[in-house]
Coordinates of C-alpha atoms and ligand atoms in Angstrom, one line a residue:
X56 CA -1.5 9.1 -25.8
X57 CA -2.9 9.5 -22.3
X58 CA -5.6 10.2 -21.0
X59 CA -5.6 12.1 -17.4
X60 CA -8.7 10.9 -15.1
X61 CA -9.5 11.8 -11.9
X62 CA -9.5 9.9 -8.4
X63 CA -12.1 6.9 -8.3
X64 CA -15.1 7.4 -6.7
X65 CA -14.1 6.5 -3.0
X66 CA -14.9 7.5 0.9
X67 CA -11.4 8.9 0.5
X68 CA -11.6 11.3 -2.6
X69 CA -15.5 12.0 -1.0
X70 CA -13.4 13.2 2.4
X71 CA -9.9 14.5 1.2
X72 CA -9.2 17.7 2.8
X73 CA -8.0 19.1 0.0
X74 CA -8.3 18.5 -4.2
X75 CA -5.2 18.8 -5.3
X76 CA -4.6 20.9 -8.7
X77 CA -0.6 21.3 -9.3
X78 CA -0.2 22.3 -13.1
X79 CA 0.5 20.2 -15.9
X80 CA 4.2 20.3 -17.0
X81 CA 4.8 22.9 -20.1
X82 CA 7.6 23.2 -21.1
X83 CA 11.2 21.8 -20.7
X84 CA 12.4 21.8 -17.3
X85 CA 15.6 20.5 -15.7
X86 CA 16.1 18.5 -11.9
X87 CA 18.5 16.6 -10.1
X88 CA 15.7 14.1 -10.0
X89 CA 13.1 13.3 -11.7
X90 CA 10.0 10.8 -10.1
X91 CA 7.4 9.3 -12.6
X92 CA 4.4 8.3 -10.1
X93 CA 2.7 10.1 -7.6
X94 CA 1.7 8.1 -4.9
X95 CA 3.4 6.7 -1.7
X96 CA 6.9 5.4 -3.7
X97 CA 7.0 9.0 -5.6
X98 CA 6.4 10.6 -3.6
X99 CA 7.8 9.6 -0.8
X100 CA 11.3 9.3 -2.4
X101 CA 10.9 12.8 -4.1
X102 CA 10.4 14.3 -0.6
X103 CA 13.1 12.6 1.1
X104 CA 15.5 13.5 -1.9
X105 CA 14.3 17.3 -1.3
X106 CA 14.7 17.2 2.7
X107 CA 18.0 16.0 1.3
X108 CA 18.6 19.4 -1.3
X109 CA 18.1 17.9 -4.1
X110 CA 15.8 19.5 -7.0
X111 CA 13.3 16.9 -7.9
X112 CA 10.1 16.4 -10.2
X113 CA 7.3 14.4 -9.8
X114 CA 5.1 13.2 -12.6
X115 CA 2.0 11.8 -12.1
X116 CA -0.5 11.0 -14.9
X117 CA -3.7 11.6 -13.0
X118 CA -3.4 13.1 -9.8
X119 CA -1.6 12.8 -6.7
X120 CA -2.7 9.4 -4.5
X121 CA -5.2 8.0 -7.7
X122 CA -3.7 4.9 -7.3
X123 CA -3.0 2.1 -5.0
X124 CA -2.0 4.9 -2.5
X125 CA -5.1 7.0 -2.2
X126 CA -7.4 3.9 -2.3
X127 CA -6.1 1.3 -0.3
X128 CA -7.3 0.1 3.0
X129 CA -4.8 2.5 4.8
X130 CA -3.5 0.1 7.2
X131 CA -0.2 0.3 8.1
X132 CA 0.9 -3.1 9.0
X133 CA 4.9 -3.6 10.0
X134 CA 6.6 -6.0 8.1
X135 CA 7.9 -6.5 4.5
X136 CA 6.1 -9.3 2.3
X137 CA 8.3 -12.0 1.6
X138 CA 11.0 -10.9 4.3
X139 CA 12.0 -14.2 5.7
X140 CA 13.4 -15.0 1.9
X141 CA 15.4 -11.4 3.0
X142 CA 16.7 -12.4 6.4
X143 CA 17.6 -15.4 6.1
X144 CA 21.4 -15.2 5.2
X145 CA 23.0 -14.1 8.4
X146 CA 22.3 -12.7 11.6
X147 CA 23.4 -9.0 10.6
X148 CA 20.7 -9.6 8.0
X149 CA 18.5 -10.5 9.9
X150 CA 18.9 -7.6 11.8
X151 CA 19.0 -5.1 8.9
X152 CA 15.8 -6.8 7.7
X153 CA 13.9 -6.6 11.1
X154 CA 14.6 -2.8 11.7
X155 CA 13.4 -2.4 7.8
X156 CA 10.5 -4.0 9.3
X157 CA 9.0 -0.8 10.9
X158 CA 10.9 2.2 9.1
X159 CA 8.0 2.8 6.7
X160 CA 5.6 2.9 9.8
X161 CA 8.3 5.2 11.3
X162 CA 8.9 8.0 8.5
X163 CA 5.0 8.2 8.2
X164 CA 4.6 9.3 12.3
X165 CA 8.0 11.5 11.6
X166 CA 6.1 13.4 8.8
X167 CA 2.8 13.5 10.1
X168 CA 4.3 15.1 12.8
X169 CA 6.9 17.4 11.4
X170 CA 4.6 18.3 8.3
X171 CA 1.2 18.7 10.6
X172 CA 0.0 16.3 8.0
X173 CA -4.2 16.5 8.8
X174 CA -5.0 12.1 8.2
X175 CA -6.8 10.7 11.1
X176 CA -3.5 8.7 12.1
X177 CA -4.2 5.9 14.7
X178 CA -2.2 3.2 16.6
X179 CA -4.3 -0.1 17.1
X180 CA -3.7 -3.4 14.9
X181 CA -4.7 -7.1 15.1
X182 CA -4.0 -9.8 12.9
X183 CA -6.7 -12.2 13.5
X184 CA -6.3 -16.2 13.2
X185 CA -9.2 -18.3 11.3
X186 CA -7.3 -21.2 11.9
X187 CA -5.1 -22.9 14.4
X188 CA -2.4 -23.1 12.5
X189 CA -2.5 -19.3 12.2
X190 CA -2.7 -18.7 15.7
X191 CA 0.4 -20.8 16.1
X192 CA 2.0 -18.2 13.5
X193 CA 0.7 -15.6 15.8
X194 CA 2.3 -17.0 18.9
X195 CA 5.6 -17.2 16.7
X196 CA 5.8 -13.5 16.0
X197 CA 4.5 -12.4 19.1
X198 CA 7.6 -14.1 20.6
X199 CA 9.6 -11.9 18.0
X200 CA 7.9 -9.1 19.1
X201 CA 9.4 -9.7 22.5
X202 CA 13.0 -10.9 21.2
X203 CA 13.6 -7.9 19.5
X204 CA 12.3 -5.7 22.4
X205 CA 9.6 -4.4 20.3
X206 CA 8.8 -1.3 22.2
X207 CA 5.0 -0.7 21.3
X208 CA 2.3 -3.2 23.4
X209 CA 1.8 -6.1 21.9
X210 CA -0.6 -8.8 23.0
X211 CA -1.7 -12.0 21.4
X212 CA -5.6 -12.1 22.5
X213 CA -7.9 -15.6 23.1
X214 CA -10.7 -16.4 21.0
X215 CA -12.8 -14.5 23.5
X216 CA -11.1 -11.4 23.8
X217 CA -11.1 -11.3 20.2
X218 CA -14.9 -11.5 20.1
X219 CA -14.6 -9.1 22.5
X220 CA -12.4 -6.7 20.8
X221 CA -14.1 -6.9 17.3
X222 CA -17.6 -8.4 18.0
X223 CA -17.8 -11.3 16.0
X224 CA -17.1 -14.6 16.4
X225 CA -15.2 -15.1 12.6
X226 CA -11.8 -15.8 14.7
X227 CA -10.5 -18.1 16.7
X228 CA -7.8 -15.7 18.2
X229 CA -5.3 -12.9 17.4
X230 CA -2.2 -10.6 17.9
X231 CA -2.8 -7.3 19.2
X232 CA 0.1 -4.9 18.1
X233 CA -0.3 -1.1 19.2
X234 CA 2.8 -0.1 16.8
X235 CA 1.0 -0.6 13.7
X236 CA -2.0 1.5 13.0
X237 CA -4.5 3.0 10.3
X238 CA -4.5 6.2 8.4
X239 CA -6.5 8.1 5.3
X240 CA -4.5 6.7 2.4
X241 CA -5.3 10.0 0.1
X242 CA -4.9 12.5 2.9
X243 CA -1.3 11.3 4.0
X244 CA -0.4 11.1 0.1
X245 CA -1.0 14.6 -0.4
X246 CA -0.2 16.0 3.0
X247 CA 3.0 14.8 1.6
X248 CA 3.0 16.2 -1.8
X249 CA 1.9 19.5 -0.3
X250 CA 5.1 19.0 2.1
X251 CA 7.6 18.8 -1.0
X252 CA 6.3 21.6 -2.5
X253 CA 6.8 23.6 0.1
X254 CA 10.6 22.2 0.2
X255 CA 10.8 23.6 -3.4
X256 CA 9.7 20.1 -5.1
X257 CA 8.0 20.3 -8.7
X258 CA 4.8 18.7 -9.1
X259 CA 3.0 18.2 -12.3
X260 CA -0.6 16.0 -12.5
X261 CA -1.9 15.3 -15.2
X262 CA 1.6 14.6 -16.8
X263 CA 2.2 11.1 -18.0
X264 CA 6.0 10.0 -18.9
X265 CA 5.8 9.1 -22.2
X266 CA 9.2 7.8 -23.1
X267 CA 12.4 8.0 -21.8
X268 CA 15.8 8.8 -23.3
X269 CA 18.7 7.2 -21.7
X270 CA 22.2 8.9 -21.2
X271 CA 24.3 10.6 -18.5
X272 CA 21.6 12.8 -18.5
X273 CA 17.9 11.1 -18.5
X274 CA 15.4 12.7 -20.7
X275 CA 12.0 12.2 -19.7
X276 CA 9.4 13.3 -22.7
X277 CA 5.8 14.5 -21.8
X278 CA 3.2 15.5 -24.2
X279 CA 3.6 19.2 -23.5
X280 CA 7.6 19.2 -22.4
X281 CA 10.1 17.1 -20.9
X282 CA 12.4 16.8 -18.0
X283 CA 16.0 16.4 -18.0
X284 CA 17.6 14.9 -15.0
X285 CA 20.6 13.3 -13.5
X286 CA 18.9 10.6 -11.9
X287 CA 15.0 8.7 -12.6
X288 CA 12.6 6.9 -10.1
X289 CA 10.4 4.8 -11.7
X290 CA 7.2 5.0 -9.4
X291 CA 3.9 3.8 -10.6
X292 CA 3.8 0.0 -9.5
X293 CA 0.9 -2.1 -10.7
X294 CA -0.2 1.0 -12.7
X295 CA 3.1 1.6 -14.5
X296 CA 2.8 0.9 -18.3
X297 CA 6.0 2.5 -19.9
X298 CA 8.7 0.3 -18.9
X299 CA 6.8 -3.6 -19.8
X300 CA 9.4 -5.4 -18.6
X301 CA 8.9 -4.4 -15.0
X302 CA 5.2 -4.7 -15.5
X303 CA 5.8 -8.3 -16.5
X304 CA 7.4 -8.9 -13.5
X305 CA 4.6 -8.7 -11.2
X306 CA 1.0 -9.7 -10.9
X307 CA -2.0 -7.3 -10.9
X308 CA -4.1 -8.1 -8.0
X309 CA -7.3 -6.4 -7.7
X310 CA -8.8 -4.9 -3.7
X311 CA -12.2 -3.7 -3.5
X312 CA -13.2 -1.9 -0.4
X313 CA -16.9 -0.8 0.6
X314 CA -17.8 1.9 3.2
X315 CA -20.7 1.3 4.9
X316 CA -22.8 5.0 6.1
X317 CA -21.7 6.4 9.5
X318 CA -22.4 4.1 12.5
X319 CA -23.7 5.1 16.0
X320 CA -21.5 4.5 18.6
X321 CA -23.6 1.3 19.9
X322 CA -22.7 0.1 17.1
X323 CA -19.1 0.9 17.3
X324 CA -18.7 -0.2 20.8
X325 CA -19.9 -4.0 19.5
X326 CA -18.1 -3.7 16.7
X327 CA -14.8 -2.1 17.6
X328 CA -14.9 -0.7 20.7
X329 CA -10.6 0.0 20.8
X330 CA -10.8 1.4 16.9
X331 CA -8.0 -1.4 15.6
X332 CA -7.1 -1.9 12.2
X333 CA -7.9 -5.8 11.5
X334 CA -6.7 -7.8 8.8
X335 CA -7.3 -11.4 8.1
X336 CA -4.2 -14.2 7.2
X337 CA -5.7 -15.4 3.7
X338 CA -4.0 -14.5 0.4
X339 CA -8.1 -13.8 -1.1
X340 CA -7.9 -11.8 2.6
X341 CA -10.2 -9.6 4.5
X342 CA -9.3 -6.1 5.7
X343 CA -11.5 -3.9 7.9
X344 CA -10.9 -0.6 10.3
X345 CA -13.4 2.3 10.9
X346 CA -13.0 5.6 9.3
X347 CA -12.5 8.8 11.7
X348 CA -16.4 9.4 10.7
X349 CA -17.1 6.2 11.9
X350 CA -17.9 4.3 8.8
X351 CA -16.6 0.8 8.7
X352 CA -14.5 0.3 5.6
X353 CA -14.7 -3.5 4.8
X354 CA -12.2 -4.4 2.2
X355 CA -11.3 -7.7 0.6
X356 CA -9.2 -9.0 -2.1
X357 CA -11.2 -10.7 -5.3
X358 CA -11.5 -11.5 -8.6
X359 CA -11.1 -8.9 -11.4
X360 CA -14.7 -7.7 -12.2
X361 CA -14.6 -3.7 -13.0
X362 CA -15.2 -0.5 -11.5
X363 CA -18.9 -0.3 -11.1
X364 CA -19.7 0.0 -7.4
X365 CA -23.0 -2.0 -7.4
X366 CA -21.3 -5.0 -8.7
X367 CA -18.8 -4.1 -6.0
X368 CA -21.1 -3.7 -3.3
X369 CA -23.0 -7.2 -4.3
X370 CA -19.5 -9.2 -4.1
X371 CA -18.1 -7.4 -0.6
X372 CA -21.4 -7.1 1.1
X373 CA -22.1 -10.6 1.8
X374 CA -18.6 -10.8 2.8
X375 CA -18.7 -8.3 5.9
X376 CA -22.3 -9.6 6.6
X377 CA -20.5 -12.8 7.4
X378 CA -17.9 -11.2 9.8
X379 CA -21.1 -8.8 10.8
X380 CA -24.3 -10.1 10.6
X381 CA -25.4 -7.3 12.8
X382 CA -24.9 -4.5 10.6
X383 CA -27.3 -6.2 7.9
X384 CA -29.4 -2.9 8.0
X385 CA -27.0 -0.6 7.1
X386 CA -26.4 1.0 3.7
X387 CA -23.0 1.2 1.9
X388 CA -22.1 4.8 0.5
X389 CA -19.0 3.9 -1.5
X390 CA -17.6 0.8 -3.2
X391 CA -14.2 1.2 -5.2
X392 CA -11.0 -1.0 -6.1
X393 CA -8.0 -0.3 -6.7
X394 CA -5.3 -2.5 -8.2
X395 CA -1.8 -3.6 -5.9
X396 CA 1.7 -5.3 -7.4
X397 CA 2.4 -8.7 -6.3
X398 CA 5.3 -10.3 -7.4
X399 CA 6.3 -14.1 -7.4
X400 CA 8.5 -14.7 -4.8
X401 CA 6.1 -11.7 -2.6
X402 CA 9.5 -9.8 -2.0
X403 CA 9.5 -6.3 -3.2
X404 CA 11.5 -5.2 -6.2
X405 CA 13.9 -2.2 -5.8
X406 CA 16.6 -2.1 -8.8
X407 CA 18.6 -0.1 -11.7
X408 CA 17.3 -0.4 -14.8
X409 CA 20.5 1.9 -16.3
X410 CA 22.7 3.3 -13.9
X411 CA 20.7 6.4 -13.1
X412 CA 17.3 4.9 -13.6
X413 CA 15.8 3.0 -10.5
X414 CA 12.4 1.7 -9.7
X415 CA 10.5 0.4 -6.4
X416 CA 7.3 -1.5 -6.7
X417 CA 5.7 -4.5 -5.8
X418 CA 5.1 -4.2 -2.2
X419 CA 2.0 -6.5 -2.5
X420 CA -0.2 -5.6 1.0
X421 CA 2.2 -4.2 2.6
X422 CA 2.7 -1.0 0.6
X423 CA 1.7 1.9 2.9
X424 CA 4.4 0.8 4.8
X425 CA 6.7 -0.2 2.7
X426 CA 6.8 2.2 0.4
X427 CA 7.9 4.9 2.8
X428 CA 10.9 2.9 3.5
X429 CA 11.5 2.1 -0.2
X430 CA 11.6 6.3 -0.7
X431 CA 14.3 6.6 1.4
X432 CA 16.6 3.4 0.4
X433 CA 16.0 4.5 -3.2
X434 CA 17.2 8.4 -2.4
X435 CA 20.0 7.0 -0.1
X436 CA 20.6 4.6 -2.9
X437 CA 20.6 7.5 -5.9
X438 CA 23.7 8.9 -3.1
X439 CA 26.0 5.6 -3.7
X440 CA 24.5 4.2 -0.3
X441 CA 23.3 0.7 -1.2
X442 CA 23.2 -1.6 2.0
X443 CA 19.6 -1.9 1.8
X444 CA 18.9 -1.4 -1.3
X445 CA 21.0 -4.4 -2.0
X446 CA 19.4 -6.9 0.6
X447 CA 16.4 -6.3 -2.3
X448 CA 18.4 -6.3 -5.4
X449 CA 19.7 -9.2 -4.7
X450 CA 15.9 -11.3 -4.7
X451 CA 14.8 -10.6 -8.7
X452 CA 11.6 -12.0 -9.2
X453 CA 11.0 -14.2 -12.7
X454 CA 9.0 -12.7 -15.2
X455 CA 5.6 -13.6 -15.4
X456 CA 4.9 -15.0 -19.4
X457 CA 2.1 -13.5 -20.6
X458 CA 1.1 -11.4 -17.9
X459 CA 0.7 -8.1 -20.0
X460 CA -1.2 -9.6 -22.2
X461 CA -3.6 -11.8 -20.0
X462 CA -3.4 -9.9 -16.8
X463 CA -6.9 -10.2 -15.6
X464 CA -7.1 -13.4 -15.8
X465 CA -4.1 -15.4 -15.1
X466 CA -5.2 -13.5 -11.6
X467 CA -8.4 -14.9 -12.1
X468 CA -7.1 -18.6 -11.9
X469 CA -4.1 -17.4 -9.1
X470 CA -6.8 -15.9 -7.0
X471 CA -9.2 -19.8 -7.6
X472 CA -5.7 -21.3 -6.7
X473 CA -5.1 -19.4 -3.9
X474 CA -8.5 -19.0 -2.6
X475 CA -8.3 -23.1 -2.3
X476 CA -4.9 -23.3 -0.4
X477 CA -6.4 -20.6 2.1
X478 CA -9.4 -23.1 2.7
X479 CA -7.3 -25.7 3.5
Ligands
FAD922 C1 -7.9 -1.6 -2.6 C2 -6.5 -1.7 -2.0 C3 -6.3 -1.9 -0.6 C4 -5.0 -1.9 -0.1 N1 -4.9 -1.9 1.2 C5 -3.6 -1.8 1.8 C6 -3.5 -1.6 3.2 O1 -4.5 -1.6 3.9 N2 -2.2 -1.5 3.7 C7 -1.1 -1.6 2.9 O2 0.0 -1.5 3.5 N3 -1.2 -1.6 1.6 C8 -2.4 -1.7 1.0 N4 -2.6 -1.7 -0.4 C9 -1.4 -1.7 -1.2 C10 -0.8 -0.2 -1.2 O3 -1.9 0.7 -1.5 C11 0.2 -0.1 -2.4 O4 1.2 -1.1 -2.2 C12 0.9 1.3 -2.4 O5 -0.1 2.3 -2.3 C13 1.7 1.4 -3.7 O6 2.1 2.7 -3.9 P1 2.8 3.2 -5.2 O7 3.1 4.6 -5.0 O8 4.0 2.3 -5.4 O9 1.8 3.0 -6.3 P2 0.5 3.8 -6.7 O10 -0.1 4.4 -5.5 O11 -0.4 2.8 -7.5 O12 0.9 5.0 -7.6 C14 1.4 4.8 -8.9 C15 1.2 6.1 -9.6 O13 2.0 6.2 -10.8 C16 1.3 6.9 -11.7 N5 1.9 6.5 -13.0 C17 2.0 5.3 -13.6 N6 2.6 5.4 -14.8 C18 2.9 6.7 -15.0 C19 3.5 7.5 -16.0 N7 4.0 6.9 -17.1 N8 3.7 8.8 -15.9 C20 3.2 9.5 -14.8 N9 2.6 8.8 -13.8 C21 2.4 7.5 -13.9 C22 -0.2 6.4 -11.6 O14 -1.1 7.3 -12.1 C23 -0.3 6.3 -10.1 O15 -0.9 7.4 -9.5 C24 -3.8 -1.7 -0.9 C25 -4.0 -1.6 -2.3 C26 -5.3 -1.5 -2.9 C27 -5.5 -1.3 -4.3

């Protein structure tokens, strides 16, 4: 049994430009495809595979972007997590790997622009150093950037131009990079989702796949009808509960993000006068950009402890005080968190779990990138076309004893162990 809910109580579901309302699934229904998740990985796969002519279905419990995707920080940061473990094999690799880099980044523009997707997209990034040793990691990439012709600017900025830049004094220096950028999560979710129905794509919310039935035809049971499809996309990441040996295969880590109330633009200017998405090197990291109404959202990874947004607000607040002491006056509207896969080895997980049954998740911070480009290896995948769907398969992360059972907190100790390595 499952019960549907609607999205959290964030800045993003406050300002979506649309509530979305595609009809529960009665019935038994037939598709090339069928996708069970609804955000980024669903469906972005799902509308590839119909740009493609396929028929495809996506099934999402709740609603469209509820969750990782309509929640997160919405930056869109280049790079895959764990990608050097990719790359490393040969130098064709580690080409594939680099341009895999910054496809996700790429399809989002493309569809933004072919779809007239409405999501406040922005270019503007820094990754900001706390440490020497980080801005030595800084210099490294920037020197990347410049190998590989990188053709967006890209800068690495002194301590002072980074006080400059973001108006605090929290970092000791940083890499500017104009190809990555920020967006509204939920807005480019279901700018999407509006964009594969219009291809033809089903959409049911408030569906939950409850059991699957293998075979050369997949059918996918739902507590008013089913689907029967040639191929399936397992898509619901950290929040996926039907297949538990996936879910064992990742840890839940749990975001919280406050929105502060709109600021004026003297505070912007010392705050963030060039609107860049920032985002701290920590693994218990710090995440901040300001919304297209000019709120800053301040979002930071921490322990489990719930939903309630006071408790929320008492744990980030002191956080973006210390990056911000300036802003001490102003009120948060919103606190929410949202829940993101992170597997062992940090590289993502893209596999067959039958031979017409794949699944994508684990993306860990990385996702809204990443899971644009996971769509379209998994659709070109589902075609026979595996050469980058195999630089993934070929990483399988251990599985995580006990994690279904003690989730919240074995990432209680992992985020005490890692929030001592960061200090360090
Ligand atoms: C607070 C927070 C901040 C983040 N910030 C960033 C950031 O700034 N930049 C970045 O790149 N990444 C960020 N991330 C990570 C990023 O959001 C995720 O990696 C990405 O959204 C994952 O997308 P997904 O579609 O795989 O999963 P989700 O968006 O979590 O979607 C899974 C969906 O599957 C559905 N589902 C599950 N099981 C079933 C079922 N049986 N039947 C039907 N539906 C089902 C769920 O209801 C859910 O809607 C953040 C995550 C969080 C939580």
């Amino acid at each position: 049994m499952h019960f549907a809910q609607e999205h959290t109580q964030s800045y993003y579901a406050a300002s979506a430009n649309a509530a979305t309302d595609f009809a529960r699934l009665k019935g038994d229904i037939r598709a090339d495809i069928c996708v069970i998740g609804g955000g980024f990985t669903g469906v972005s796969t799902a509308l590839t595979l119909a740009e493609r002519g396929h028929t495809v279905c996506v099934l999402e419990a709740n609603r469209i972007g509820w969750g990782a995707s309509g929640r997160n920080g919405g930056q869109i940061i280049g790079g895959i997590s764990g990608e050097a473990k990719l790359a490393d094999a040969s130098p064709e690799l580690g080409k594939l790997v680099w341009d895999m880099r910054w496809r996700g980044s790429e399809i989002i523009r493309e569809r933004v622009d072919t779809y007239k997707i409405d999501c406040d997209l922005k270019h503007g990034y820094v990754d900001v150093a706390i440490k020497a040793r980080h801005v030595s990691d800084l210099e490294r990439e920037e020197a990347r950037l410049g190998e590989h012709d990188y053709p967006f600017e890209h800068r690495l900025l002194s301590r002072s131009e980074t006080r400059d830049a973001l108006g605090t004094d929290s970092y000791v220096g940083s890499l500017m990079n104009m190809g990555n950028g920020h967006v509204h999560p939920l807005n480019l979710c279901v700018g999407e989702a509006q964009a594969l129905a219009s291809l033809g794509g089903a959409i049911h919310e408030q569906t939950a796949a409850l059991k699957i039935d293998r075979g050369d035809a997949v059918r996918v049971s739902t507590a008013e009808g089913s689907v029967t499809a040639d191929f399936v996309v397992l898509a619901g990441n950290a929040y996926q509960w039907l297949d538990r040996s996936l879910r064992g295969r990742i840890f839940p880590v749990r975001s919280y993000i406050i929105a502060t109330a709109p600021l004026s633009d003297e505070q912007l200017d010392t705050i963030n006068p060039h609107d860049l998405a920032v985002c701290d090197p920590n693994f218990v990291l710090e995440y901040f950009r300001l919304s297209a109404d000019k709120r800053l959202l301040f979002g930071g990874r921490c322990n489990y402890f719930g939903e309630d947004p006071q408790v929320i607000q008492r744990e980030l607040r002191p956080r973006m005080l210390k990056v911000y002491p300036q802003l001490k006056n102003v009120k948060v509207d919103y606190a929410w968190g949202g829940t993101i896969a992170v597997p062992v080895n940090r590289v993502p997980q893209l596999g067959f779990i039958a031979p017409n049954i794949a699944y994508s998740q684990g993306y860990s911070g990385h996702g809204v990138n990443v899971t644009h480009l996971a769509g379209e290896i998994i659709a070109d995948a589902i075609s026979g076309k595996k050469e980058r769907f195999n630089v993934f398969a070929g990483h399988r992360s251990p599985r995580i004893p006990g994690v279904n059972r003690f989730g919240n907190a074995m990432v209680s100790l992992g985020m005490l162990y890692y929030g001592l390595k960061d200090r360090l």
